[in-house]
Short mmCIF file of C-alpha atoms and ligand atoms in Angstrom, two decimals:
data_model
loop_
_atom_site.label_atom_id
_atom_site.label_comp_id
_atom_site.label_asym_id
_atom_site.label_seq_id
_atom_site.Cartn_x
_atom_site.Cartn_y
_atom_site.Cartn_z
CA MET H 1073 -129.58 9.93 218.54
CA THR H 1074 -132.91 10.55 216.86
CA ARG H 1075 -134.72 8.81 214.08
CA GLY H 1076 -137.61 9.96 211.97
CA GLY H 1077 -137.77 13.40 213.57
CA PRO H 1078 -136.25 15.52 216.27
CA THR H 1079 -138.50 14.33 219.09
CA ARG H 1080 -138.39 10.57 218.70
CA PRO H 1081 -135.96 8.91 221.15
CA ALA H 1082 -133.82 5.95 220.12
CA VAL H 1083 -134.73 2.91 222.17
CA GLY H 1084 -132.81 -0.30 222.70
CA ALA H 1085 -134.46 -3.46 224.02
CA VAL H 1086 -133.18 -6.54 225.79
CA ILE H 1087 -135.47 -9.57 225.55
CA VAL H 1088 -134.33 -12.22 228.01
CA ALA H 1089 -135.27 -15.67 226.71
CA ALA H 1090 -132.40 -17.86 227.88
CA GLY H 1091 -134.11 -19.56 230.85
CA SER H 1092 -134.37 -23.32 231.18
CA GLY H 1093 -138.12 -23.40 231.88
CA THR H 1094 -137.94 -25.95 234.70
CA ARG H 1095 -141.57 -25.34 235.76
CA MET H 1096 -142.76 -26.09 232.21
CA GLY H 1097 -140.63 -29.21 231.81
CA ARG H 1098 -138.85 -27.65 228.82
CA PRO H 1099 -137.77 -24.16 227.74
CA LYS H 1100 -141.00 -22.19 227.52
CA GLN H 1101 -139.76 -19.41 225.26
CA PHE H 1102 -139.97 -21.55 222.13
CA LEU H 1103 -143.22 -23.36 222.85
CA PRO H 1104 -145.62 -22.80 219.96
CA LEU H 1105 -148.34 -20.22 220.56
CA CYS H 1106 -150.84 -19.33 217.83
CA GLY H 1107 -148.35 -20.13 215.08
CA LEU H 1108 -145.22 -18.48 216.54
CA PRO H 1109 -142.88 -19.44 219.38
CA VAL H 1110 -143.72 -17.61 222.64
CA CYS H 1111 -140.70 -15.28 222.61
CA GLU H 1112 -141.22 -14.28 218.96
CA TRP H 1113 -144.54 -12.65 219.86
CA ALA H 1114 -142.62 -10.45 222.30
CA LEU H 1115 -139.95 -9.76 219.66
CA LYS H 1116 -142.68 -8.81 217.16
CA ALA H 1117 -144.21 -6.28 219.59
CA PHE H 1118 -140.83 -4.53 219.98
CA LEU H 1119 -140.10 -4.58 216.24
CA ASP H 1120 -143.54 -3.03 215.68
CA CYS H 1121 -142.22 0.08 217.49
CA PRO H 1122 -140.14 2.05 214.94
CA GLU H 1123 -138.35 3.89 217.77
CA VAL H 1124 -136.78 0.58 218.85
CA VAL H 1125 -133.54 0.70 216.88
CA LYS H 1126 -132.06 -2.54 218.22
CA VAL H 1127 -133.31 -5.59 220.10
CA ALA H 1128 -130.79 -7.82 221.88
CA LEU H 1129 -132.49 -11.21 221.99
CA VAL H 1130 -130.78 -13.25 224.69
CA LEU H 1131 -130.99 -17.00 224.04
CA SER H 1132 -129.48 -20.23 225.38
CA PRO H 1133 -126.64 -21.68 223.27
CA GLU H 1134 -128.98 -24.49 222.17
CA ASN H 1135 -131.64 -22.06 220.92
CA ILE H 1136 -129.00 -19.89 219.25
CA GLY H 1137 -128.06 -22.99 217.27
CA LEU H 1138 -131.68 -23.76 216.42
CA HIS H 1139 -133.09 -20.27 215.82
CA GLY H 1140 -130.25 -17.72 215.88
CA ALA H 1141 -129.64 -17.46 212.15
CA ARG H 1142 -133.36 -17.13 211.43
CA LEU H 1143 -134.00 -14.43 214.06
CA ALA H 1144 -130.88 -12.25 213.73
CA GLY H 1145 -131.26 -9.23 211.49
CA GLU H 1146 -130.61 -5.55 211.03
CA ARG H 1147 -132.59 -4.67 214.17
CA VAL H 1148 -132.06 -7.93 216.06
CA ALA H 1149 -128.81 -9.07 217.68
CA VAL H 1150 -128.89 -12.63 219.00
CA VAL H 1151 -126.86 -12.79 222.21
CA PRO H 1152 -125.89 -15.75 224.46
CA GLY H 1153 -127.39 -15.84 227.95
CA GLY H 1154 -125.41 -15.54 231.17
CA ALA H 1155 -125.37 -17.89 234.15
CA THR H 1156 -128.11 -15.83 235.86
CA ARG H 1157 -130.90 -13.55 234.73
CA MET H 1158 -128.75 -10.53 235.56
CA GLY H 1159 -125.89 -12.04 233.54
CA SER H 1160 -128.25 -12.32 230.59
CA VAL H 1161 -129.41 -8.71 231.00
CA ARG H 1162 -125.74 -7.58 231.06
CA ASN H 1163 -124.94 -9.51 227.89
CA GLY H 1164 -127.96 -8.04 226.13
CA PHE H 1165 -127.22 -4.51 227.32
CA ALA H 1166 -123.63 -4.80 226.04
CA ALA H 1167 -124.94 -5.63 222.56
CA LEU H 1168 -126.97 -2.40 222.25
CA PRO H 1169 -125.53 0.62 220.44
CA PRO H 1170 -124.25 3.29 222.88
CA GLU H 1171 -126.40 5.99 221.25
CA VAL H 1172 -129.73 4.70 222.59
CA ASP H 1173 -131.55 7.08 224.94
CA ALA H 1174 -133.52 4.41 226.77
CA VAL H 1175 -133.38 0.65 227.27
CA ALA H 1176 -136.43 -1.55 227.83
CA VAL H 1177 -135.79 -4.95 229.39
CA HIS H 1178 -138.45 -7.57 228.71
CA ASP H 1179 -139.04 -11.16 229.64
CA GLY H 1180 -139.23 -13.45 226.57
CA ALA H 1181 -141.93 -15.47 228.36
CA ARG H 1182 -144.36 -12.51 228.21
CA PRO H 1183 -145.73 -12.81 224.66
CA LEU H 1184 -148.74 -10.49 225.18
CA VAL H 1185 -146.85 -7.23 225.56
CA THR H 1186 -148.07 -4.53 223.16
CA PRO H 1187 -146.36 -1.54 221.52
CA ALA H 1188 -148.62 0.72 223.66
CA VAL H 1189 -147.30 -0.79 226.90
CA ILE H 1190 -143.69 -0.61 225.64
CA ARG H 1191 -144.16 3.08 224.76
CA ALA H 1192 -145.74 3.89 228.12
CA ALA H 1193 -142.77 2.34 229.94
CA VAL H 1194 -140.18 4.09 227.77
CA GLU H 1195 -141.88 7.50 228.02
CA ALA H 1196 -142.04 7.22 231.82
CA ALA H 1197 -138.37 6.16 231.94
CA LEU H 1198 -137.26 9.10 229.81
CA ARG H 1199 -139.23 11.43 232.10
CA THR H 1200 -138.22 9.97 235.47
CA GLY H 1201 -135.16 7.75 234.87
CA ALA H 1202 -136.72 4.35 235.51
CA ALA H 1203 -140.14 2.74 235.15
CA VAL H 1204 -141.64 -0.66 235.86
CA VAL H 1205 -144.83 -1.88 234.21
CA SER H 1206 -147.03 -3.28 236.97
CA VAL H 1207 -150.63 -4.13 237.78
CA PRO H 1208 -152.45 -3.53 241.09
CA ALA H 1209 -152.58 -6.68 243.23
CA LYS H 1210 -156.05 -8.22 242.85
CA ASP H 1211 -155.88 -10.86 245.55
CA THR H 1212 -155.71 -10.23 249.26
CA LEU H 1213 -152.12 -10.77 250.30
CA LYS H 1214 -150.93 -12.72 253.34
CA ARG H 1215 -147.47 -12.67 254.80
CA ALA H 1216 -146.63 -16.10 256.18
CA ALA H 1217 -144.91 -16.74 259.49
CA PRO H 1218 -142.21 -19.45 259.66
CA ASP H 1219 -144.77 -21.86 261.23
CA GLY H 1220 -147.04 -21.61 258.19
CA THR H 1221 -149.67 -19.39 259.80
CA VAL H 1222 -150.60 -15.88 258.70
CA ALA H 1223 -148.34 -13.30 260.27
CA GLU H 1224 -149.98 -10.29 258.71
CA THR H 1225 -152.54 -9.13 256.13
CA PRO H 1226 -150.92 -6.13 254.46
CA ASP H 1227 -152.98 -3.36 252.86
CA ARG H 1228 -153.47 -4.65 249.32
CA ALA H 1229 -153.96 -1.14 247.94
CA GLN H 1230 -150.23 -0.49 248.43
CA TYR H 1231 -149.10 -3.54 246.43
CA TRP H 1232 -148.40 -3.90 242.74
CA GLN H 1233 -147.25 -6.94 240.82
CA ALA H 1234 -144.23 -6.13 238.69
CA GLN H 1235 -144.19 -7.24 235.07
CA THR H 1236 -141.97 -6.30 232.16
CA PRO H 1237 -141.01 -4.26 230.22
CA GLN H 1238 -138.96 -2.32 232.73
CA ALA H 1239 -137.42 0.72 231.10
CA TYR H 1240 -134.53 2.98 232.01
CA ARG H 1241 -132.58 5.92 230.74
CA ARG H 1242 -129.50 4.24 229.36
CA GLY H 1243 -127.15 5.75 231.96
CA VAL H 1244 -129.38 4.71 234.86
CA LEU H 1245 -129.30 1.04 233.86
CA ALA H 1246 -125.58 1.16 233.02
CA ASP H 1247 -124.86 2.56 236.48
CA ALA H 1248 -126.93 -0.10 238.28
CA LEU H 1249 -125.46 -2.99 236.27
CA SER H 1250 -121.88 -1.83 236.87
CA ARG H 1251 -122.29 -0.99 240.57
CA PHE H 1252 -123.89 -4.33 241.35
CA ALA H 1253 -121.82 -6.39 238.96
CA GLN H 1254 -121.67 -9.37 241.31
CA GLU H 1255 -125.42 -9.42 241.92
CA ALA H 1256 -126.65 -12.88 240.94
CA ASP H 1257 -129.97 -13.42 242.71
CA ALA H 1258 -131.96 -10.39 241.59
CA THR H 1259 -135.18 -11.42 239.83
CA ASP H 1260 -135.38 -8.11 238.00
CA GLU H 1261 -132.92 -5.31 237.34
CA SER H 1262 -135.19 -2.60 238.73
CA GLN H 1263 -134.26 -3.75 242.26
CA LEU H 1264 -130.62 -2.97 241.42
CA VAL H 1265 -131.68 0.45 240.12
CA GLU H 1266 -133.60 1.05 243.39
CA ARG H 1267 -130.39 0.32 245.31
CA THR H 1268 -128.56 3.08 243.45
CA GLY H 1269 -131.02 5.55 245.00
CA GLN H 1270 -132.82 6.14 241.70
CA LYS H 1271 -136.63 6.33 242.08
CA VAL H 1272 -138.46 3.79 239.93
CA SER H 1273 -141.87 4.87 238.61
CA ILE H 1274 -144.79 2.49 238.42
CA VAL H 1275 -146.56 2.42 235.06
CA GLU H 1276 -149.92 0.68 235.08
CA GLY H 1277 -149.89 -2.17 232.56
CA SER H 1278 -152.39 -4.84 231.60
CA TYR H 1279 -153.50 -8.04 233.32
CA GLU H 1280 -153.23 -9.65 229.88
CA ASN H 1281 -149.44 -9.25 229.92
CA ILE H 1282 -148.96 -12.59 231.70
CA LYS H 1283 -145.76 -14.56 232.06
CA VAL H 1284 -145.92 -18.06 230.58
CA THR H 1285 -144.48 -20.07 233.46
CA THR H 1286 -146.68 -23.14 233.93
CA PRO H 1287 -148.64 -25.14 231.30
CA GLU H 1288 -152.00 -23.48 232.14
CA ASP H 1289 -150.47 -20.07 231.37
CA LEU H 1290 -150.07 -21.20 227.77
CA VAL H 1291 -153.83 -21.85 227.55
CA THR H 1292 -154.54 -18.36 228.91
CA ALA H 1293 -152.02 -16.74 226.56
CA GLU H 1294 -153.52 -18.61 223.61
CA ALA H 1295 -157.02 -17.38 224.51
CA PHE H 1296 -155.87 -13.73 224.75
CA LEU H 1297 -153.87 -13.92 221.52
CA SER H 1298 -156.65 -15.69 219.63
CA SER H 1299 -159.13 -13.00 220.58
CA ARG H 1300 -156.68 -10.31 219.42
CA LEU H 1301 -156.06 -12.10 216.15
CA GLY H 1302 -159.73 -12.72 215.44
CA ARG H 1303 -161.81 -15.82 215.88
CA PRO H 1304 -159.71 -18.80 214.80
CA SER H 1305 -161.12 -21.66 212.81
CA GLU H 1306 -160.03 -25.25 213.11
CA ARG H 1307 -159.50 -27.28 209.96
CA THR H 1308 -158.53 -30.85 209.22
CA GLY H 1309 -156.20 -31.97 206.44
CA PHE H 1310 -155.39 -35.41 205.08
CA GLY H 1311 -152.18 -36.67 203.50
CA TYR H 1312 -151.16 -39.91 201.84
CA ASP H 1313 -147.89 -41.23 200.43
CA ILE H 1314 -146.38 -44.48 199.22
CA HIS H 1315 -142.79 -45.35 198.29
CA ARG H 1316 -141.22 -48.48 196.88
CA LEU H 1317 -138.87 -50.47 199.20
CA VAL H 1318 -135.55 -51.24 197.53
CA GLU H 1319 -132.12 -52.62 198.47
CA GLY H 1320 -129.22 -50.28 199.12
CA ARG H 1321 -131.02 -47.30 200.67
CA PRO H 1322 -131.44 -46.24 204.31
CA LEU H 1323 -135.04 -46.53 205.55
CA MET H 1324 -136.02 -43.00 206.62
CA LEU H 1325 -139.34 -42.65 208.46
CA ALA H 1326 -140.51 -39.59 210.41
CA GLY H 1327 -137.03 -38.08 210.14
CA VAL H 1328 -135.09 -41.01 211.65
CA GLU H 1329 -133.37 -44.03 210.15
CA VAL H 1330 -135.05 -47.32 210.96
CA PRO H 1331 -132.72 -50.35 210.76
CA HIS H 1332 -133.66 -52.54 207.80
CA THR H 1333 -132.04 -54.22 204.79
CA LYS H 1334 -134.01 -51.98 202.40
CA GLY H 1335 -135.02 -48.34 202.17
CA LEU H 1336 -137.63 -46.23 200.44
CA LEU H 1337 -136.94 -45.26 196.86
CA GLY H 1338 -137.61 -41.65 196.04
CA HIS H 1339 -136.22 -38.53 194.46
CA SER H 1340 -135.86 -37.27 198.05
CA ASP H 1341 -134.89 -39.49 200.99
CA GLY H 1342 -138.29 -41.17 200.50
CA ASP H 1343 -139.61 -40.40 204.00
CA ALA H 1344 -143.26 -41.28 203.41
CA ALA H 1345 -144.25 -40.34 206.99
CA LEU H 1346 -142.97 -36.77 206.71
CA HIS H 1347 -144.38 -36.41 203.19
CA ALA H 1348 -147.86 -37.54 204.27
CA ALA H 1349 -147.75 -35.35 207.40
CA CYS H 1350 -146.66 -32.30 205.34
CA ASP H 1351 -149.44 -32.89 202.82
CA ALA H 1352 -151.95 -33.17 205.68
CA VAL H 1353 -150.86 -29.78 207.10
CA LEU H 1354 -150.93 -28.15 203.65
CA GLY H 1355 -154.35 -29.72 203.11
CA ALA H 1356 -155.71 -28.17 206.31
CA MET H 1357 -154.43 -24.76 205.20
CA GLY H 1358 -155.92 -25.20 201.72
CA ASP H 1359 -152.42 -24.88 200.34
CA GLY H 1360 -151.95 -27.64 197.77
CA GLU H 1361 -149.31 -30.32 198.25
CA ILE H 1362 -145.55 -30.69 198.71
CA GLY H 1363 -144.89 -31.58 195.06
CA ILE H 1364 -145.68 -27.99 194.03
CA ALA H 1365 -142.68 -26.55 195.90
CA PHE H 1366 -140.54 -29.69 195.60
CA PRO H 1367 -141.28 -31.21 192.18
CA PRO H 1368 -139.67 -34.67 191.76
CA SER H 1369 -138.48 -33.57 188.31
CA ASP H 1370 -136.23 -30.86 189.82
CA PRO H 1371 -132.61 -32.15 190.09
CA ARG H 1372 -131.95 -29.72 192.99
CA PHE H 1373 -134.11 -31.92 195.23
CA LYS H 1374 -132.35 -35.21 194.49
CA GLY H 1375 -131.60 -36.92 197.81
CA LEU H 1376 -133.39 -34.12 199.67
CA ASP H 1377 -133.62 -34.43 203.47
CA SER H 1378 -137.40 -34.41 203.96
CA ARG H 1379 -136.99 -32.32 207.12
CA ARG H 1380 -136.39 -29.44 204.69
CA ILE H 1381 -139.86 -30.02 203.29
CA VAL H 1382 -141.21 -29.79 206.85
CA GLU H 1383 -139.35 -26.48 207.35
CA HIS H 1384 -140.97 -25.13 204.19
CA VAL H 1385 -144.43 -26.17 205.42
CA LEU H 1386 -143.78 -24.62 208.86
CA GLU H 1387 -142.76 -21.35 207.20
CA LYS H 1388 -146.03 -21.36 205.25
CA ALA H 1389 -147.96 -22.07 208.45
CA ALA H 1390 -146.19 -19.28 210.36
CA ALA H 1391 -146.87 -16.81 207.56
CA ARG H 1392 -150.56 -17.60 207.89
CA GLY H 1393 -150.60 -17.60 211.69
CA ALA H 1394 -151.62 -21.26 211.50
CA ALA H 1395 -150.90 -23.51 214.48
CA ILE H 1396 -150.75 -27.28 214.22
CA GLU H 1397 -152.93 -28.69 216.97
CA HIS H 1398 -152.35 -32.38 216.32
CA LEU H 1399 -150.81 -34.82 213.86
CA ASP H 1400 -151.95 -38.43 213.59
CA VAL H 1401 -149.77 -40.58 211.34
CA THR H 1402 -150.44 -44.21 210.32
CA LEU H 1403 -147.73 -46.19 208.52
CA VAL H 1404 -148.67 -49.32 206.59
CA ALA H 1405 -145.75 -51.74 206.29
CA GLU H 1406 -145.31 -55.49 206.21
CA GLU H 1407 -141.62 -55.18 207.02
CA PRO H 1408 -139.73 -54.20 209.05
CA LYS H 1409 -141.78 -54.37 212.26
CA LEU H 1410 -142.15 -50.73 213.26
CA LYS H 1411 -143.54 -51.10 216.78
CA PRO H 1412 -140.08 -51.17 218.44
CA HIS H 1413 -139.38 -47.78 216.81
CA TYR H 1414 -142.64 -45.96 217.75
CA GLY H 1415 -140.97 -43.86 220.46
CA ARG H 1416 -138.06 -42.66 218.33
CA MET H 1417 -140.24 -41.96 215.31
CA ALA H 1418 -142.90 -40.09 217.31
CA ASP H 1419 -140.25 -38.03 219.17
CA SER H 1420 -138.67 -37.14 215.85
CA LEU H 1421 -142.01 -36.30 214.23
CA ALA H 1422 -142.78 -33.91 217.12
CA ALA H 1423 -139.31 -32.35 216.91
CA CYS H 1424 -139.49 -31.91 213.12
CA PHE H 1425 -142.83 -30.07 213.40
CA ARG H 1426 -141.72 -28.27 216.63
CA LEU H 1427 -144.68 -29.68 218.49
CA GLU H 1428 -145.01 -30.84 222.05
CA ARG H 1429 -144.80 -34.63 222.16
CA GLY H 1430 -148.45 -34.85 223.24
CA ARG H 1431 -149.56 -33.28 219.95
CA VAL H 1432 -148.42 -36.16 217.74
CA ASN H 1433 -149.47 -39.77 217.44
CA LEU H 1434 -147.73 -42.36 215.31
CA LYS H 1435 -148.77 -45.95 214.71
CA ALA H 1436 -148.22 -48.71 212.16
CA LYS H 1437 -150.29 -51.48 210.62
CA SER H 1438 -149.30 -54.52 208.62
CA HIS H 1439 -151.11 -55.13 205.33
CA GLU H 1440 -152.00 -58.73 206.18
CA GLY H 1441 -149.81 -60.01 203.34
CA LEU H 1442 -152.09 -58.45 200.73
CA GLY H 1443 -150.90 -56.70 197.57
CA GLU H 1444 -147.56 -54.97 197.04
CA ILE H 1445 -147.36 -53.58 200.58
CA GLY H 1446 -148.17 -57.05 201.90
CA ARG H 1447 -145.34 -58.49 199.80
CA GLY H 1448 -142.92 -55.98 201.38
CA GLU H 1449 -142.41 -54.07 198.14
CA ALA H 1450 -143.59 -50.70 199.48
CA ILE H 1451 -144.48 -48.70 202.59
CA ALA H 1452 -147.48 -46.38 202.64
CA CYS H 1453 -148.47 -43.68 205.07
CA TYR H 1454 -151.68 -41.86 205.96
CA ALA H 1455 -151.73 -38.66 208.03
CA VAL H 1456 -154.37 -36.39 209.46
CA ALA H 1457 -153.51 -32.87 210.65
CA THR H 1458 -155.68 -30.63 212.80
CA VAL H 1459 -154.68 -27.01 212.27
CA ARG H 1460 -156.00 -23.84 213.86
CA LEU H 1461 -156.11 -20.93 211.48
CA ARG H 1462 -156.43 -17.28 212.31
CA SER H 1463 -159.54 -15.83 210.72
CA GLY H 1464 -158.69 -14.61 207.24
CA ALA H 1465 -155.62 -16.88 207.16
CA VAL H 1466 -157.08 -19.47 204.79
CA ALA H 1467 -155.15 -19.64 201.53
CA PRO H 1468 -156.75 -17.72 198.66
CA LEU H 1469 -158.03 -19.76 195.73
MG1 LIG M 2021 -143.28 -39.07 198.90
#
């Protein structure tokens, strides 16, 4: 099959992003990185190659629920992961159209892959059958003996560190996956291809194409991406909100219900914490306030779940390549006492904004009995957001 001319091959891609991320403490593929989840940078690089006709994005069932509908599209099939990496590769491969000439398999935890590296791997695979992107080993290697001493210092010049993408003519990969169908422990599929007798070419890649495995890798990836995107600027935004406390409504704060005899009155669910936090993020981006997109006069937003407002703000941030560095939220309430609910509210705030827990802080103050807040007639909220913006990503006037 050809597209856009007689010489362009049709390429399928499998992006494996179904791992559990045990070394990171949580699945690493959806950690935020310069305004996009880690694996979406990889997806973007493949979609930037017009010869890639279909990407099978292999996700865990949980992430299919959270992100599947948003990520699936004409060129993207969202596919459930298998029990092992090879199971995931098989599921992804099965979702590609049979007409593709080559298949590139990529690790969703390598966000710094570029279209140039993808093309180099695919071209080598079409020429030779199979190709693995690798970099020459930089460190002196030691082989350890069982007693923990050095058994041997091999010649470093002969060693390469394998990365992804790894690309294959379609038939070569199909053959390896079917002949070694029971293979569970392989850490990459090229070792199965080697076992079929097929030579695997080495394509020199880039040391930037790191795998995000441990927390410090995220710092490195962020530094590489930021330099590609241009010098980022950090901005601070402030948000404020107040709602009246009335009988007969649930008290929603930071996306969770806090037990109380009253709740916040509002056209929406009245969640002052989410409203203030959203306004703070919009403020940092120079992007107005939540009432512009969600006017209280609009009947469509009656009873609105404020998490939808957060989604809207996150979409705006992603479109600008803006990354929320930190949210600090201060509630002011005489009643109920909010301290017992700090943990739940802060966890929910982090989840709503898809931030690591360490990037949010939530606290509450009483109003010392003063004024309407002090009389328990209202709850107010202040929020400060620190947001990193890609250069040129500041909203136009
Ligand atoms: Mg409000």
